[in-house]
Amino acid sequence: MSISTYTEAQLQALRDALAKGEKRVTFGDKTVEYRTVEELKQAIAEVEAAMHKDAVATGLYPRAPRQIRVTTGKGF
């Protein structure tokens, strides 16, 4: 089981930068400048995917429910 290297605050910082039209994101003592908005969007998608994967792995977010299909017919 892996431990997420991303936090909700880091994801929010990325989203805030995108909403403001900025390509520079600062969190704590680190600053990252993305070359394009598409690169920033890709970073957001990567962080979201990693956080979702970690949440499923730790049981914080349930997996897709199972489907059990039962069919019947007339006769024996």
Coordinates of C-alpha atoms in Angstrom, one line a residue:
M1 CA 0.0 0.0 0.0
S2 CA 1.5 3.3 -1.0
I3 CA 1.0 6.6 0.9
S4 CA 0.0 9.6 -1.1
T5 CA 2.6 12.2 -1.8
Y6 CA -0.1 14.7 -2.6
T7 CA -2.4 16.5 -0.3
E8 CA -5.8 18.2 -0.8
A9 CA -4.1 21.6 -0.2
Q10 CA -1.7 20.9 -3.0
L11 CA -4.5 20.0 -5.4
Q12 CA -6.4 23.1 -4.4
A13 CA -3.3 25.3 -5.0
L14 CA -3.1 23.8 -8.6
R15 CA -6.8 24.4 -9.1
D16 CA -6.6 28.0 -7.8
A17 CA -3.7 28.8 -10.2
L18 CA -5.7 27.4 -13.1
A19 CA -8.8 29.5 -12.1
K20 CA -6.7 32.6 -11.9
G21 CA -5.0 31.9 -15.2
E22 CA -1.6 31.6 -13.6
K23 CA 1.1 29.1 -14.6
R24 CA 3.1 29.4 -11.4
V25 CA 2.1 27.4 -8.3
T26 CA 3.6 27.9 -4.9
F27 CA 3.0 25.6 -2.0
G28 CA 5.0 25.9 1.2
D29 CA 8.6 26.6 0.2
K30 CA 8.3 25.1 -3.3
T31 CA 7.4 26.9 -6.5
V32 CA 6.7 25.3 -9.8
E33 CA 6.1 27.1 -13.1
Y34 CA 4.3 25.3 -15.8
R35 CA 5.0 26.1 -19.4
T36 CA 1.4 25.9 -20.6
V37 CA -2.1 25.8 -19.2
E38 CA -2.4 22.3 -20.7
E39 CA 0.6 21.2 -18.7
L40 CA -1.1 22.6 -15.5
K41 CA -4.3 20.7 -16.4
Q42 CA -2.3 17.5 -16.9
A43 CA -0.7 18.0 -13.4
I44 CA -4.1 18.4 -11.9
A45 CA -5.4 15.3 -13.5
E46 CA -2.3 13.4 -12.4
V47 CA -2.7 14.5 -8.8
E48 CA -6.4 13.7 -8.8
A49 CA -5.7 10.2 -10.2
A50 CA -3.0 9.5 -7.6
M51 CA -5.2 10.7 -4.7
H52 CA -8.1 8.6 -6.0
K53 CA -5.9 5.5 -6.3
D54 CA -4.6 6.0 -2.8
A55 CA -8.1 6.5 -1.4
V56 CA -9.3 3.3 -3.0
A57 CA -6.2 1.4 -1.8
T58 CA -6.7 2.5 1.8
G59 CA -10.4 1.9 1.8
L60 CA -11.4 5.6 2.1
Y61 CA -13.2 5.5 -1.2
P62 CA -15.1 2.4 -2.2
R63 CA -14.6 0.6 -5.4
A64 CA -17.3 0.2 -8.0
P65 CA -20.1 -2.0 -6.6
R66 CA -20.4 -5.5 -7.8
Q67 CA -23.2 -6.5 -10.0
I68 CA -24.9 -9.9 -9.6
R69 CA -27.3 -10.8 -12.4
V70 CA -29.8 -13.5 -11.9
T71 CA -31.8 -14.8 -14.9
T72 CA -34.7 -17.2 -14.7
G73 CA -36.7 -19.0 -17.3
K74 CA -39.9 -21.0 -17.4
G75 CA -39.7 -24.7 -16.9
F76 CA -37.4 -27.0 -15.1

